[in-house]
Amino acid sequence: MKKIITATALFMSILGYSQIHVGVKGGVNMNKLDGKNFDSDFELGYQLGGFAYYNFTDFVGVQGEVLFNQTNTKITDNYKDVFNDAFKKDKTLNYISVPVLLRLNSEGLITVVAGPQFSFLASGNETVLNNSKKLFKKTDFAFVAGAEVNIRPVTIFTRYVWGFSDVSDFGAKANSHQIQAGLSLRLL
């Protein structure tokens, strides 16, 4: 037991002096799917996850995240006759998102972040008739850009996410768009 405590203390002290920082984050998503078959209004969702970043200098760093993202959307009335009997119009899509971001002014008061994001559809609605996995593709590729206000150890962030992939498996092409805002807490 003494060895485990000593090893843990040593590991924590090394991380405390390194340029690697880890933490947790959460916030809201305002999202929509741009496409002929979807409502063009932004819908409210949420995100939870963790992050780790490494600073090459005080100005430049790289950040990776793993996030649970909830995307909500509504199918428009264009397919009312086809879908009303078989499917609900409200869809909840749960994604595991992995953004890899370049950080500029990484240790400053305001940090700018940008980079690609890969998302994997984790689940849709639960029942067979409402299963969103049958209506939506399993992956999404997007570009993320945003800013953070750093009040260590808390950070306030806002981002815009542009989806490049067609996420619809039925009808016309649809791309995702998200406005994200929230808080993160740097633990190390």
JSON list of C-alpha atoms in Angstrom, two decimals:
[
{"chain": "A", "resi": 1, "resn": "MET", "atom": "CA", "xyz": [0.00, 0.00, 0.00]},
{"chain": "A", "resi": 2, "resn": "LYS", "atom": "CA", "xyz": [2.88, 2.33, 0.83]},
{"chain": "A", "resi": 3, "resn": "LYS", "atom": "CA", "xyz": [4.37, 1.76, -2.65]},
{"chain": "A", "resi": 4, "resn": "ILE", "atom": "CA", "xyz": [1.06, 2.61, -4.35]},
{"chain": "A", "resi": 5, "resn": "ILE", "atom": "CA", "xyz": [0.73, 5.85, -2.38]},
{"chain": "A", "resi": 6, "resn": "THR", "atom": "CA", "xyz": [4.34, 6.79, -3.13]},
{"chain": "A", "resi": 7, "resn": "ALA", "atom": "CA", "xyz": [3.95, 6.00, -6.86]},
{"chain": "A", "resi": 8, "resn": "THR", "atom": "CA", "xyz": [0.69, 7.97, -7.04]},
{"chain": "A", "resi": 9, "resn": "ALA", "atom": "CA", "xyz": [2.25, 10.98, -5.30]},
{"chain": "A", "resi": 10, "resn": "LEU", "atom": "CA", "xyz": [5.25, 10.87, -7.64]},
{"chain": "A", "resi": 11, "resn": "PHE", "atom": "CA", "xyz": [3.00, 10.62, -10.72]},
{"chain": "A", "resi": 12, "resn": "MET", "atom": "CA", "xyz": [0.84, 13.55, -9.55]},
{"chain": "A", "resi": 13, "resn": "SER", "atom": "CA", "xyz": [3.89, 15.72, -8.82]},
{"chain": "A", "resi": 14, "resn": "ILE", "atom": "CA", "xyz": [5.35, 14.99, -12.28]},
{"chain": "A", "resi": 15, "resn": "LEU", "atom": "CA", "xyz": [2.04, 15.92, -13.93]},
{"chain": "A", "resi": 16, "resn": "GLY", "atom": "CA", "xyz": [1.87, 19.05, -11.77]},
{"chain": "A", "resi": 17, "resn": "TYR", "atom": "CA", "xyz": [5.17, 20.33, -13.18]},
{"chain": "A", "resi": 18, "resn": "SER", "atom": "CA", "xyz": [4.65, 19.19, -16.77]},
{"chain": "A", "resi": 19, "resn": "GLN", "atom": "CA", "xyz": [3.03, 20.96, -19.68]},
{"chain": "A", "resi": 20, "resn": "ILE", "atom": "CA", "xyz": [0.24, 18.33, -19.80]},
{"chain": "A", "resi": 21, "resn": "HIS", "atom": "CA", "xyz": [-3.07, 19.41, -18.32]},
{"chain": "A", "resi": 22, "resn": "VAL", "atom": "CA", "xyz": [-6.23, 17.32, -17.92]},
{"chain": "A", "resi": 23, "resn": "GLY", "atom": "CA", "xyz": [-9.76, 18.15, -16.86]},
{"chain": "A", "resi": 24, "resn": "VAL", "atom": "CA", "xyz": [-13.50, 17.76, -17.28]},
{"chain": "A", "resi": 25, "resn": "LYS", "atom": "CA", "xyz": [-16.01, 19.85, -19.16]},
{"chain": "A", "resi": 26, "resn": "GLY", "atom": "CA", "xyz": [-19.71, 20.23, -19.74]},
{"chain": "A", "resi": 27, "resn": "GLY", "atom": "CA", "xyz": [-22.09, 22.55, -21.48]},
{"chain": "A", "resi": 28, "resn": "VAL", "atom": "CA", "xyz": [-24.96, 23.06, -23.87]},
{"chain": "A", "resi": 29, "resn": "ASN", "atom": "CA", "xyz": [-25.26, 22.46, -27.60]},
{"chain": "A", "resi": 30, "resn": "MET", "atom": "CA", "xyz": [-27.54, 24.41, -29.85]},
{"chain": "A", "resi": 31, "resn": "ASN", "atom": "CA", "xyz": [-27.64, 22.18, -32.91]},
{"chain": "A", "resi": 32, "resn": "LYS", "atom": "CA", "xyz": [-29.40, 21.77, -36.20]},
{"chain": "A", "resi": 33, "resn": "LEU", "atom": "CA", "xyz": [-29.16, 19.63, -39.28]},
{"chain": "A", "resi": 34, "resn": "ASP", "atom": "CA", "xyz": [-29.08, 21.61, -42.52]},
{"chain": "A", "resi": 35, "resn": "GLY", "atom": "CA", "xyz": [-31.10, 19.65, -44.99]},
{"chain": "A", "resi": 36, "resn": "LYS", "atom": "CA", "xyz": [-34.39, 19.59, -46.83]},
{"chain": "A", "resi": 37, "resn": "ASN", "atom": "CA", "xyz": [-35.90, 16.94, -44.54]},
{"chain": "A", "resi": 38, "resn": "PHE", "atom": "CA", "xyz": [-35.07, 18.66, -41.23]},
{"chain": "A", "resi": 39, "resn": "ASP", "atom": "CA", "xyz": [-36.38, 21.61, -39.25]},
{"chain": "A", "resi": 40, "resn": "SER", "atom": "CA", "xyz": [-33.99, 24.56, -39.70]},
{"chain": "A", "resi": 41, "resn": "ASP", "atom": "CA", "xyz": [-34.28, 25.75, -36.08]},
{"chain": "A", "resi": 42, "resn": "PHE", "atom": "CA", "xyz": [-31.54, 25.14, -33.52]},
{"chain": "A", "resi": 43, "resn": "GLU", "atom": "CA", "xyz": [-32.47, 22.55, -30.86]},
{"chain": "A", "resi": 44, "resn": "LEU", "atom": "CA", "xyz": [-31.03, 22.31, -27.34]},
{"chain": "A", "resi": 45, "resn": "GLY", "atom": "CA", "xyz": [-28.75, 19.43, -26.32]},
{"chain": "A", "resi": 46, "resn": "TYR", "atom": "CA", "xyz": [-25.82, 18.96, -23.97]},
{"chain": "A", "resi": 47, "resn": "GLN", "atom": "CA", "xyz": [-22.25, 17.72, -23.82]},
{"chain": "A", "resi": 48, "resn": "LEU", "atom": "CA", "xyz": [-20.08, 16.12, -21.13]},
{"chain": "A", "resi": 49, "resn": "GLY", "atom": "CA", "xyz": [-16.55, 14.85, -21.27]},
{"chain": "A", "resi": 50, "resn": "GLY", "atom": "CA", "xyz": [-12.90, 15.25, -20.58]},
{"chain": "A", "resi": 51, "resn": "PHE", "atom": "CA", "xyz": [-9.88, 16.88, -22.16]},
{"chain": "A", "resi": 52, "resn": "ALA", "atom": "CA", "xyz": [-6.10, 16.82, -22.11]},
{"chain": "A", "resi": 53, "resn": "TYR", "atom": "CA", "xyz": [-3.78, 19.39, -23.60]},
{"chain": "A", "resi": 54, "resn": "TYR", "atom": "CA", "xyz": [-0.08, 19.81, -24.05]},
{"chain": "A", "resi": 55, "resn": "ASN", "atom": "CA", "xyz": [1.64, 23.18, -24.38]},
{"chain": "A", "resi": 56, "resn": "PHE", "atom": "CA", "xyz": [4.62, 23.34, -26.69]},
{"chain": "A", "resi": 57, "resn": "THR", "atom": "CA", "xyz": [5.12, 26.94, -25.48]},
{"chain": "A", "resi": 58, "resn": "ASP", "atom": "CA", "xyz": [2.98, 29.38, -23.51]},
{"chain": "A", "resi": 59, "resn": "PHE", "atom": "CA", "xyz": [1.50, 30.43, -26.86]},
{"chain": "A", "resi": 60, "resn": "VAL", "atom": "CA", "xyz": [0.96, 27.17, -28.80]},
{"chain": "A", "resi": 61, "resn": "GLY", "atom": "CA", "xyz": [-0.49, 23.86, -27.67]},
{"chain": "A", "resi": 62, "resn": "VAL", "atom": "CA", "xyz": [-2.60, 20.93, -28.81]},
{"chain": "A", "resi": 63, "resn": "GLN", "atom": "CA", "xyz": [-5.77, 19.65, -27.11]},
{"chain": "A", "resi": 64, "resn": "GLY", "atom": "CA", "xyz": [-7.63, 16.36, -27.43]},
{"chain": "A", "resi": 65, "resn": "GLU", "atom": "CA", "xyz": [-11.08, 15.71, -26.03]},
{"chain": "A", "resi": 66, "resn": "VAL", "atom": "CA", "xyz": [-13.56, 12.88, -25.67]},
{"chain": "A", "resi": 67, "resn": "LEU", "atom": "CA", "xyz": [-17.12, 14.19, -25.40]},
{"chain": "A", "resi": 68, "resn": "PHE", "atom": "CA", "xyz": [-20.61, 12.76, -25.16]},
{"chain": "A", "resi": 69, "resn": "ASN", "atom": "CA", "xyz": [-22.67, 15.07, -27.41]},
{"chain": "A", "resi": 70, "resn": "GLN", "atom": "CA", "xyz": [-26.45, 15.05, -27.60]},
{"chain": "A", "resi": 71, "resn": "THR", "atom": "CA", "xyz": [-27.90, 16.33, -30.87]},
{"chain": "A", "resi": 72, "resn": "ASN", "atom": "CA", "xyz": [-31.63, 16.90, -31.18]},
{"chain": "A", "resi": 73, "resn": "THR", "atom": "CA", "xyz": [-33.47, 17.49, -34.43]},
{"chain": "A", "resi": 74, "resn": "LYS", "atom": "CA", "xyz": [-36.94, 17.30, -35.95]},
{"chain": "A", "resi": 75, "resn": "ILE", "atom": "CA", "xyz": [-37.98, 15.78, -39.25]},
{"chain": "A", "resi": 76, "resn": "THR", "atom": "CA", "xyz": [-40.02, 18.30, -41.26]},
{"chain": "A", "resi": 77, "resn": "ASP", "atom": "CA", "xyz": [-43.47, 17.73, -42.68]},
{"chain": "A", "resi": 78, "resn": "ASN", "atom": "CA", "xyz": [-42.10, 16.91, -46.15]},
{"chain": "A", "resi": 79, "resn": "TYR", "atom": "CA", "xyz": [-42.29, 13.21, -45.29]},
{"chain": "A", "resi": 80, "resn": "LYS", "atom": "CA", "xyz": [-45.35, 13.48, -43.05]},
{"chain": "A", "resi": 81, "resn": "ASP", "atom": "CA", "xyz": [-47.35, 10.78, -44.77]},
{"chain": "A", "resi": 82, "resn": "VAL", "atom": "CA", "xyz": [-44.47, 8.32, -44.82]},
{"chain": "A", "resi": 83, "resn": "PHE", "atom": "CA", "xyz": [-43.05, 8.83, -41.33]},
{"chain": "A", "resi": 84, "resn": "ASN", "atom": "CA", "xyz": [-45.97, 9.80, -39.08]},
{"chain": "A", "resi": 85, "resn": "ASP", "atom": "CA", "xyz": [-47.14, 6.25, -38.67]},
{"chain": "A", "resi": 86, "resn": "ALA", "atom": "CA", "xyz": [-43.72, 4.62, -38.29]},
{"chain": "A", "resi": 87, "resn": "PHE", "atom": "CA", "xyz": [-41.43, 7.23, -36.72]},
{"chain": "A", "resi": 88, "resn": "LYS", "atom": "CA", "xyz": [-41.51, 10.07, -34.22]},
{"chain": "A", "resi": 89, "resn": "LYS", "atom": "CA", "xyz": [-40.57, 13.40, -35.74]},
{"chain": "A", "resi": 90, "resn": "ASP", "atom": "CA", "xyz": [-38.28, 14.35, -32.81]},
{"chain": "A", "resi": 91, "resn": "LYS", "atom": "CA", "xyz": [-34.90, 12.63, -33.00]},
{"chain": "A", "resi": 92, "resn": "THR", "atom": "CA", "xyz": [-32.22, 12.47, -30.32]},
{"chain": "A", "resi": 93, "resn": "LEU", "atom": "CA", "xyz": [-28.79, 11.47, -31.56]},
{"chain": "A", "resi": 94, "resn": "ASN", "atom": "CA", "xyz": [-26.03, 10.68, -29.06]},
{"chain": "A", "resi": 95, "resn": "TYR", "atom": "CA", "xyz": [-22.51, 11.02, -30.39]},
{"chain": "A", "resi": 96, "resn": "ILE", "atom": "CA", "xyz": [-19.07, 10.32, -29.00]},
{"chain": "A", "resi": 97, "resn": "SER", "atom": "CA", "xyz": [-17.03, 13.23, -30.36]},
{"chain": "A", "resi": 98, "resn": "VAL", "atom": "CA", "xyz": [-13.24, 13.45, -30.49]},
{"chain": "A", "resi": 99, "resn": "PRO", "atom": "CA", "xyz": [-11.97, 16.93, -31.39]},
{"chain": "A", "resi": 100, "resn": "VAL", "atom": "CA", "xyz": [-8.23, 17.49, -31.89]},
{"chain": "A", "resi": 101, "resn": "LEU", "atom": "CA", "xyz": [-7.59, 21.20, -31.52]},
{"chain": "A", "resi": 102, "resn": "LEU", "atom": "CA", "xyz": [-4.71, 23.62, -31.99]},
{"chain": "A", "resi": 103, "resn": "ARG", "atom": "CA", "xyz": [-4.52, 26.07, -29.07]},
{"chain": "A", "resi": 104, "resn": "LEU", "atom": "CA", "xyz": [-3.25, 29.61, -29.65]},
{"chain": "A", "resi": 105, "resn": "ASN", "atom": "CA", "xyz": [-2.32, 31.81, -26.66]},
{"chain": "A", "resi": 106, "resn": "SER", "atom": "CA", "xyz": [-2.67, 28.62, -24.67]},
{"chain": "A", "resi": 107, "resn": "GLU", "atom": "CA", "xyz": [-1.79, 30.03, -21.24]},
{"chain": "A", "resi": 108, "resn": "GLY", "atom": "CA", "xyz": [-3.25, 33.51, -21.79]},
{"chain": "A", "resi": 109, "resn": "LEU", "atom": "CA", "xyz": [-6.53, 34.96, -20.57]},
{"chain": "A", "resi": 110, "resn": "ILE", "atom": "CA", "xyz": [-8.15, 34.28, -23.96]},
{"chain": "A", "resi": 111, "resn": "THR", "atom": "CA", "xyz": [-7.30, 31.13, -25.93]},
{"chain": "A", "resi": 112, "resn": "VAL", "atom": "CA", "xyz": [-8.36, 30.47, -29.53]},
{"chain": "A", "resi": 113, "resn": "VAL", "atom": "CA", "xyz": [-8.95, 26.82, -30.53]},
{"chain": "A", "resi": 114, "resn": "ALA", "atom": "CA", "xyz": [-9.50, 25.24, -33.95]},
{"chain": "A", "resi": 115, "resn": "GLY", "atom": "CA", "xyz": [-9.27, 21.83, -35.55]},
{"chain": "A", "resi": 116, "resn": "PRO", "atom": "CA", "xyz": [-11.09, 18.74, -36.81]},
{"chain": "A", "resi": 117, "resn": "GLN", "atom": "CA", "xyz": [-13.69, 16.74, -34.91]},
{"chain": "A", "resi": 118, "resn": "PHE", "atom": "CA", "xyz": [-14.61, 13.11, -35.53]},
{"chain": "A", "resi": 119, "resn": "SER", "atom": "CA", "xyz": [-17.95, 11.91, -34.14]},
{"chain": "A", "resi": 120, "resn": "PHE", "atom": "CA", "xyz": [-19.40, 8.42, -33.87]},
{"chain": "A", "resi": 121, "resn": "LEU", "atom": "CA", "xyz": [-23.13, 7.78, -33.46]},
{"chain": "A", "resi": 122, "resn": "ALA", "atom": "CA", "xyz": [-23.46, 5.98, -30.12]},
{"chain": "A", "resi": 123, "resn": "SER", "atom": "CA", "xyz": [-27.23, 5.62, -29.98]},
{"chain": "A", "resi": 124, "resn": "GLY", "atom": "CA", "xyz": [-30.48, 6.95, -31.24]},
{"chain": "A", "resi": 125, "resn": "ASN", "atom": "CA", "xyz": [-33.93, 6.37, -29.84]},
{"chain": "A", "resi": 126, "resn": "GLU", "atom": "CA", "xyz": [-34.44, 3.02, -28.11]},
{"chain": "A", "resi": 127, "resn": "THR", "atom": "CA", "xyz": [-37.36, 1.29, -29.83]},
{"chain": "A", "resi": 128, "resn": "VAL", "atom": "CA", "xyz": [-37.10, -0.44, -33.19]},
{"chain": "A", "resi": 129, "resn": "LEU", "atom": "CA", "xyz": [-39.55, 1.96, -34.86]},
{"chain": "A", "resi": 130, "resn": "ASN", "atom": "CA", "xyz": [-37.81, 5.02, -33.42]},
{"chain": "A", "resi": 131, "resn": "ASN", "atom": "CA", "xyz": [-34.24, 3.83, -33.87]},
{"chain": "A", "resi": 132, "resn": "SER", "atom": "CA", "xyz": [-32.35, 6.83, -35.27]},
{"chain": "A", "resi": 133, "resn": "LYS", "atom": "CA", "xyz": [-29.39, 4.64, -36.19]},
{"chain": "A", "resi": 134, "resn": "LYS", "atom": "CA", "xyz": [-31.43, 3.44, -39.16]},
{"chain": "A", "resi": 135, "resn": "LEU", "atom": "CA", "xyz": [-31.97, 7.01, -40.40]},
{"chain": "A", "resi": 136, "resn": "PHE", "atom": "CA", "xyz": [-28.52, 8.49, -39.74]},
{"chain": "A", "resi": 137, "resn": "LYS", "atom": "CA", "xyz": [-24.97, 7.57, -40.72]},
{"chain": "A", "resi": 138, "resn": "LYS", "atom": "CA", "xyz": [-22.64, 6.26, -38.04]},
{"chain": "A", "resi": 139, "resn": "THR", "atom": "CA", "xyz": [-19.91, 8.93, -38.38]},
{"chain": "A", "resi": 140, "resn": "ASP", "atom": "CA", "xyz": [-19.61, 12.67, -38.77]},
{"chain": "A", "resi": 141, "resn": "PHE", "atom": "CA", "xyz": [-16.59, 14.82, -39.62]},
{"chain": "A", "resi": 142, "resn": "ALA", "atom": "CA", "xyz": [-16.57, 18.50, -38.66]},
{"chain": "A", "resi": 143, "resn": "PHE", "atom": "CA", "xyz": [-14.38, 21.56, -38.15]},
{"chain": "A", "resi": 144, "resn": "VAL", "atom": "CA", "xyz": [-14.38, 23.29, -34.74]},
{"chain": "A", "resi": 145, "resn": "ALA", "atom": "CA", "xyz": [-13.41, 26.91, -34.01]},
{"chain": "A", "resi": 146, "resn": "GLY", "atom": "CA", "xyz": [-13.88, 28.81, -30.79]},
{"chain": "A", "resi": 147, "resn": "ALA", "atom": "CA", "xyz": [-12.54, 30.82, -27.91]},
{"chain": "A", "resi": 148, "resn": "GLU", "atom": "CA", "xyz": [-11.96, 30.23, -24.21]},
{"chain": "A", "resi": 149, "resn": "VAL", "atom": "CA", "xyz": [-11.70, 32.64, -21.30]},
{"chain": "A", "resi": 150, "resn": "ASN", "atom": "CA", "xyz": [-9.26, 31.18, -18.78]},
{"chain": "A", "resi": 151, "resn": "ILE", "atom": "CA", "xyz": [-9.89, 31.93, -15.10]},
{"chain": "A", "resi": 152, "resn": "ARG", "atom": "CA", "xyz": [-7.75, 29.09, -13.79]},
{"chain": "A", "resi": 153, "resn": "PRO", "atom": "CA", "xyz": [-8.75, 26.41, -12.94]},
{"chain": "A", "resi": 154, "resn": "VAL", "atom": "CA", "xyz": [-12.12, 27.23, -14.59]},
{"chain": "A", "resi": 155, "resn": "THR", "atom": "CA", "xyz": [-12.49, 28.01, -18.28]},
{"chain": "A", "resi": 156, "resn": "ILE", "atom": "CA", "xyz": [-15.56, 29.42, -20.03]},
{"chain": "A", "resi": 157, "resn": "PHE", "atom": "CA", "xyz": [-15.76, 28.28, -23.65]},
{"chain": "A", "resi": 158, "resn": "THR", "atom": "CA", "xyz": [-17.79, 28.89, -26.77]},
{"chain": "A", "resi": 159, "resn": "ARG", "atom": "CA", "xyz": [-17.43, 27.16, -30.15]},
{"chain": "A", "resi": 160, "resn": "TYR", "atom": "CA", "xyz": [-19.00, 26.72, -33.52]},
{"chain": "A", "resi": 161, "resn": "VAL", "atom": "CA", "xyz": [-18.90, 23.28, -35.17]},
{"chain": "A", "resi": 162, "resn": "TRP", "atom": "CA", "xyz": [-19.34, 23.00, -38.97]},
{"chain": "A", "resi": 163, "resn": "GLY", "atom": "CA", "xyz": [-20.25, 19.50, -40.14]},
{"chain": "A", "resi": 164, "resn": "PHE", "atom": "CA", "xyz": [-18.81, 18.45, -43.51]},
{"chain": "A", "resi": 165, "resn": "SER", "atom": "CA", "xyz": [-20.24, 14.93, -43.67]},
{"chain": "A", "resi": 166, "resn": "ASP", "atom": "CA", "xyz": [-23.68, 14.02, -44.90]},
{"chain": "A", "resi": 167, "resn": "VAL", "atom": "CA", "xyz": [-25.27, 12.50, -41.77]},
{"chain": "A", "resi": 168, "resn": "SER", "atom": "CA", "xyz": [-28.64, 11.54, -43.27]},
{"chain": "A", "resi": 169, "resn": "ASP", "atom": "CA", "xyz": [-29.24, 8.00, -44.51]},
{"chain": "A", "resi": 170, "resn": "PHE", "atom": "CA", "xyz": [-32.58, 8.93, -46.06]},
{"chain": "A", "resi": 171, "resn": "GLY", "atom": "CA", "xyz": [-33.71, 11.66, -48.43]},
{"chain": "A", "resi": 172, "resn": "ALA", "atom": "CA", "xyz": [-31.58, 14.71, -49.20]},
{"chain": "A", "resi": 173, "resn": "LYS", "atom": "CA", "xyz": [-28.14, 15.52, -47.82]},
{"chain": "A", "resi": 174, "resn": "ALA", "atom": "CA", "xyz": [-27.91, 16.96, -44.28]},
{"chain": "A", "resi": 175, "resn": "ASN", "atom": "CA", "xyz": [-24.97, 18.56, -42.46]},
{"chain": "A", "resi": 176, "resn": "SER", "atom": "CA", "xyz": [-24.75, 19.25, -38.74]},
{"chain": "A", "resi": 177, "resn": "HIS", "atom": "CA", "xyz": [-24.08, 22.65, -37.17]},
{"chain": "A", "resi": 178, "resn": "GLN", "atom": "CA", "xyz": [-23.58, 23.31, -33.47]},
{"chain": "A", "resi": 179, "resn": "ILE", "atom": "CA", "xyz": [-23.10, 26.30, -31.23]},
{"chain": "A", "resi": 180, "resn": "GLN", "atom": "CA", "xyz": [-21.48, 25.11, -28.00]},
{"chain": "A", "resi": 181, "resn": "ALA", "atom": "CA", "xyz": [-20.98, 26.92, -24.70]},
{"chain": "A", "resi": 182, "resn": "GLY", "atom": "CA", "xyz": [-19.96, 25.70, -21.27]},
{"chain": "A", "resi": 183, "resn": "LEU", "atom": "CA", "xyz": [-17.43, 25.40, -18.50]},
{"chain": "A", "resi": 184, "resn": "SER", "atom": "CA", "xyz": [-14.36, 23.27, -18.07]},
{"chain": "A", "resi": 185, "resn": "LEU", "atom": "CA", "xyz": [-12.37, 22.53, -14.94]},
{"chain": "A", "resi": 186, "resn": "ARG", "atom": "CA", "xyz": [-8.65, 21.87, -15.19]},
{"chain": "A", "resi": 187, "resn": "LEU", "atom": "CA", "xyz": [-7.77, 19.19, -12.66]},
{"chain": "A", "resi": 188, "resn": "LEU", "atom": "CA", "xyz": [-4.00, 19.00, -13.31]}
]
